[in-house]
Amino acid sequence: MKTEYSLEVFAITLAMVMAFIVASTLLKSKIESAEVPHAYKFINGMRGLAAIFVFINHAPFVLSNLGVQNTVFSSWGQLYPNLGSFGVQIFFCITGFLFFDKVIKNEKIDWIDFFIARIKRVAPLYYVSSLLVFVIAASFAGFKILDKESLITISGLISFNFIDNPMRIGGVSLVPLSSVTWTLIHEWRFYAVLPLVAIFYRSRYKIIIMAVAMMLAAIDLGYSAIVCWVYFLTGIVAASVHKITVTNRLLRGAAVLIAVLAFVLTCGLVEVPGYGALRFVLTSLFFICVTIANPSFLHFQFLNRMSDISYSIYLLHLPVLFVSFKVVSGFVELSSIDKITFWAINFSTIPVIVVISMYTFVNIEKRFMRKSKAQQSEGRLAQSA
């Protein structure tokens, strides 16, 4: 098991994290005016960091994603892709945790309302971002978009990519514009099986069912290159563990230490599959230990702000990176820019991403969340009348 750590890469990574925090802090009144109350602050903290980690994964490789070969410098750092896959895995764990926690606390769940609420939460911003991606790609393709490849891609965008498609509009690849949306397929699949999970949880055979699930996870991790569903299982286990209140400081301190060690090792791993067995073990250790420890640093308000706009950051950072570097390419040759210029462009996109994410959170995400809550309140009043 090889590891690689670079002081330069660490410094750049830390600077990007701080840039997001500073930018969101400058807009704190706007973001906090639409703040969403959450039961678990430590989950907020992890969600906010996970969104930044996904950006950190894509920013260093934006030139190669655009098909530009720069011979002046290398932006490679093992930390970047490791943080990217770690961020996605944490998102999956959080989903598993929150929705299984809902199953634990509610014996009867209106699943129709649940799915409607999920559609209203996920779909509006997804379709706005997909429309943006389509317009950007179509404009660079000269709006020659009536070919078979483009039409299949459009059907894929409409279906949350459940319809397999070439990810090309008018010959323009959507990979540098929307390569993160593949994860939403796994989210929808988890939502689909959640009613079965609720039934199994109330079953007398739940221990056996969990054991079988663990066995299937081990088999899948051993034979498949990319395994995502197991991280929802980690979230389910963490939600079960979280029912036990841990007050012993020594135990909580040990959990923090294990989480830190798992994170540090994850950051430096070399030649280890991003979604393989070792990464699953390390991410699961991290997430479950954080659940046990509930560390106070994850409760900071700046992470709560990042959590609120995390979905917008997740979907919109790639289009901003793409357009920014395309605009710059009209003035300088990207294949020959130096390292300082490259990172200056990347860092300049961060406040833009935060501003756009703040706007979409307040005016799109929050608006549909409010509508859902208002409808739920009306339903309760009607039932009590």
Coordinates of C-alpha atoms in Angstrom, one line a residue, residues 108-344:
K108 CA -45.5 5.0 9.2
I109 CA -44.2 7.0 6.3
D110 CA -46.3 8.3 3.5
W111 CA -44.1 7.1 0.6
I112 CA -46.0 9.0 -2.1
D113 CA -45.4 12.3 -0.2
F114 CA -41.8 11.1 0.3
F115 CA -41.1 10.7 -3.4
I116 CA -42.9 13.9 -4.4
A117 CA -40.7 15.7 -1.9
R118 CA -37.6 14.1 -3.3
I119 CA -38.5 15.1 -6.8
K120 CA -39.1 18.7 -5.7
R121 CA -35.8 18.7 -3.9
V122 CA -33.6 17.2 -6.5
A123 CA -35.2 17.8 -9.9
P124 CA -35.7 21.6 -10.2
L125 CA -32.0 22.5 -9.9
Y126 CA -30.9 19.4 -11.8
Y127 CA -33.0 20.5 -14.8
V128 CA -31.9 24.1 -14.6
S129 CA -28.2 23.0 -14.5
S130 CA -28.9 20.5 -17.4
L131 CA -30.5 23.3 -19.4
L132 CA -27.4 25.5 -18.8
V133 CA -25.1 22.6 -19.8
F134 CA -27.2 22.1 -23.0
V135 CA -27.1 25.8 -23.9
I136 CA -23.3 26.0 -23.3
A137 CA -22.6 22.9 -25.4
A138 CA -25.0 23.8 -28.1
S139 CA -23.5 27.3 -28.4
F140 CA -20.0 25.9 -28.9
A141 CA -21.4 23.4 -31.4
G142 CA -23.0 26.2 -33.4
F143 CA -26.5 24.9 -32.5
K144 CA -26.1 22.0 -34.9
I145 CA -27.9 19.7 -32.5
L146 CA -30.4 17.7 -34.5
D147 CA -28.1 14.7 -35.0
K148 CA -28.9 11.3 -33.5
E149 CA -26.1 11.5 -30.9
S150 CA -27.4 14.9 -29.6
L151 CA -31.0 13.7 -29.4
I152 CA -30.0 10.6 -27.4
T153 CA -28.0 12.8 -25.1
I154 CA -30.9 15.1 -24.5
S155 CA -33.1 12.1 -23.6
G156 CA -30.4 11.1 -21.2
L157 CA -30.4 14.5 -19.6
I158 CA -34.2 14.5 -19.2
S159 CA -34.1 11.0 -17.6
F160 CA -31.3 11.8 -15.0
N161 CA -29.0 9.8 -17.3
F162 CA -31.0 6.6 -16.7
I163 CA -31.1 6.4 -20.5
D164 CA -27.6 5.5 -21.6
N165 CA -26.2 8.2 -23.8
P166 CA -22.9 9.4 -25.5
M167 CA -22.8 12.6 -23.5
R168 CA -22.3 14.7 -26.6
I169 CA -24.3 17.7 -27.9
G170 CA -23.4 18.6 -31.5
G171 CA -20.1 16.8 -31.1
V172 CA -19.2 18.7 -27.9
S173 CA -18.5 16.4 -25.0
L174 CA -20.5 17.0 -21.8
V175 CA -17.9 15.3 -19.6
P176 CA -16.2 18.6 -18.6
L177 CA -19.7 20.2 -18.1
S178 CA -21.7 17.6 -16.2
S179 CA -19.7 14.6 -15.3
V180 CA -21.0 14.6 -11.7
T181 CA -24.6 13.8 -12.5
W182 CA -23.9 10.0 -12.7
T183 CA -24.1 10.0 -8.9
L184 CA -27.8 11.1 -9.0
I185 CA -28.7 7.7 -10.6
H186 CA -27.5 6.0 -7.4
E187 CA -29.4 8.4 -5.2
W188 CA -32.7 7.6 -7.1
R189 CA -32.0 3.9 -6.8
F190 CA -31.6 4.2 -3.1
Y191 CA -34.9 6.2 -2.8
A192 CA -36.6 3.5 -4.8
V193 CA -35.5 0.7 -2.4
L194 CA -36.1 2.7 0.8
P195 CA -39.7 1.4 1.3
L196 CA -38.3 -2.1 1.3
V197 CA -35.6 -1.1 3.7
A198 CA -38.3 0.2 6.0
I199 CA -40.2 -3.1 5.8
F200 CA -37.0 -5.1 6.5
Y201 CA -36.2 -2.8 9.5
R202 CA -39.5 -3.7 11.1
S203 CA -39.0 -7.4 10.4
R204 CA -37.9 -9.9 13.0
Y205 CA -35.3 -11.1 10.5
K206 CA -33.5 -7.7 10.2
I207 CA -30.2 -9.0 11.6
I208 CA -30.2 -11.8 9.0
I209 CA -31.0 -9.3 6.3
M210 CA -28.3 -7.0 7.3
A211 CA -25.8 -9.9 7.4
V212 CA -26.8 -10.9 3.9
A213 CA -26.4 -7.3 2.8
M214 CA -22.9 -7.1 4.3
M215 CA -22.0 -10.4 2.5
L216 CA -23.2 -9.1 -0.8
A217 CA -21.3 -5.9 -0.2
A218 CA -18.1 -7.9 0.4
I219 CA -18.6 -9.9 -2.8
D220 CA -19.4 -6.8 -4.9
L221 CA -16.4 -4.9 -3.6
G222 CA -14.2 -7.9 -4.4
Y223 CA -15.3 -8.3 -8.0
S224 CA -16.5 -4.8 -9.2
A225 CA -14.4 -1.8 -10.2
I226 CA -16.9 0.8 -9.0
V227 CA -19.3 0.0 -6.1
C228 CA -21.5 2.8 -4.8
W229 CA -24.5 1.2 -3.1
V230 CA -22.4 0.0 -0.2
Y231 CA -21.9 3.6 1.0
F232 CA -25.7 3.9 1.6
L233 CA -25.3 0.8 3.7
T234 CA -22.6 2.6 5.7
G235 CA -25.0 5.4 6.3
I236 CA -27.6 2.9 7.5
V237 CA -25.2 1.4 10.0
A238 CA -24.1 4.9 11.2
A239 CA -27.7 5.9 11.8
S240 CA -28.2 2.7 13.8
V241 CA -25.1 3.4 15.8
H242 CA -26.2 7.0 16.3
K243 CA -29.2 5.8 18.4
I244 CA -26.7 5.0 21.1
T245 CA -25.6 8.2 22.9
V246 CA -21.9 8.1 23.6
T247 CA -20.9 10.4 26.5
N248 CA -17.5 8.9 27.3
R249 CA -14.9 11.5 26.3
L250 CA -12.2 8.9 25.9
L251 CA -14.3 6.9 23.5
R252 CA -15.3 9.9 21.5
G253 CA -11.7 11.1 21.4
A254 CA -10.6 7.7 20.1
A255 CA -13.4 7.9 17.4
V256 CA -12.0 11.3 16.3
L257 CA -8.5 10.0 16.2
I258 CA -9.6 7.0 14.0
A259 CA -11.6 9.3 11.7
V260 CA -8.6 11.6 11.3
L261 CA -6.2 8.7 10.6
A262 CA -8.7 7.2 8.1
F263 CA -9.0 10.6 6.3
V264 CA -5.2 11.2 6.2
L265 CA -4.6 7.7 4.8
T266 CA -7.4 8.2 2.2
C267 CA -5.8 11.4 1.0
G268 CA -2.4 9.9 0.3
L269 CA -3.3 6.5 -1.2
V270 CA -1.7 5.7 -4.5
E271 CA -2.7 3.0 -7.1
V272 CA -5.8 2.1 -5.0
P273 CA -9.2 2.0 -6.8
G274 CA -11.3 5.0 -5.7
Y275 CA -14.4 2.8 -5.2
G276 CA -12.7 -0.4 -4.1
A277 CA -12.7 -2.4 -0.9
L278 CA -9.9 -0.4 0.9
R279 CA -11.5 2.9 0.2
F280 CA -14.9 1.6 1.4
V281 CA -13.4 0.5 4.7
L282 CA -11.6 3.8 5.2
T283 CA -14.6 6.0 4.3
S284 CA -16.9 3.8 6.4
L285 CA -14.5 4.0 9.4
F286 CA -14.4 7.8 9.0
F287 CA -18.1 8.3 8.7
I288 CA -19.2 6.0 11.5
C289 CA -16.5 7.4 13.8
V290 CA -17.6 11.0 13.1
T291 CA -21.2 9.9 13.8
I292 CA -20.0 8.6 17.2
A293 CA -17.8 11.5 18.1
N294 CA -20.0 14.3 16.7
P295 CA -16.9 16.7 16.7
S296 CA -17.6 20.3 17.4
F297 CA -15.5 21.7 14.5
L298 CA -18.2 20.3 12.1
H299 CA -20.8 22.5 13.8
F300 CA -19.2 25.8 12.7
Q301 CA -21.6 28.1 10.9
F302 CA -19.4 28.6 7.9
L303 CA -19.7 24.9 7.2
N304 CA -23.5 25.1 7.7
R305 CA -23.6 27.8 5.0
M306 CA -21.5 25.6 2.7
S307 CA -24.0 22.8 3.3
D308 CA -26.9 24.9 2.3
I309 CA -25.4 25.7 -1.1
S310 CA -23.6 22.3 -1.5
Y311 CA -26.1 20.9 -4.1
S312 CA -25.7 24.0 -6.2
I313 CA -21.9 23.9 -6.0
Y314 CA -22.0 20.2 -6.9
L315 CA -24.0 20.7 -10.1
L316 CA -22.8 24.1 -11.2
H317 CA -19.0 24.2 -10.6
L318 CA -18.2 22.3 -13.8
P319 CA -20.1 24.7 -16.2
V320 CA -18.4 27.7 -14.5
L321 CA -14.9 26.1 -14.8
F322 CA -15.6 25.2 -18.5
V323 CA -16.9 28.6 -19.5
S324 CA -14.1 30.4 -17.5
F325 CA -11.3 28.5 -19.2
K326 CA -13.0 28.8 -22.6
V327 CA -13.2 32.6 -22.2
V328 CA -9.5 32.8 -21.1
S329 CA -8.6 30.6 -24.2
G330 CA -9.7 33.5 -26.4
F331 CA -6.9 35.6 -24.9
V332 CA -4.1 33.2 -24.1
E333 CA -2.9 29.8 -25.3
L334 CA -4.0 27.3 -22.6
S335 CA -1.4 24.8 -23.7
S336 CA 1.4 27.1 -22.7
I337 CA 0.1 28.9 -19.6
D338 CA 2.2 28.6 -16.5
K339 CA 1.2 27.1 -13.1
I340 CA 0.5 30.5 -11.4
T341 CA -1.8 31.6 -14.2
F342 CA -3.6 28.2 -14.2
W343 CA -4.3 28.3 -10.5
A344 CA -5.2 32.0 -10.6

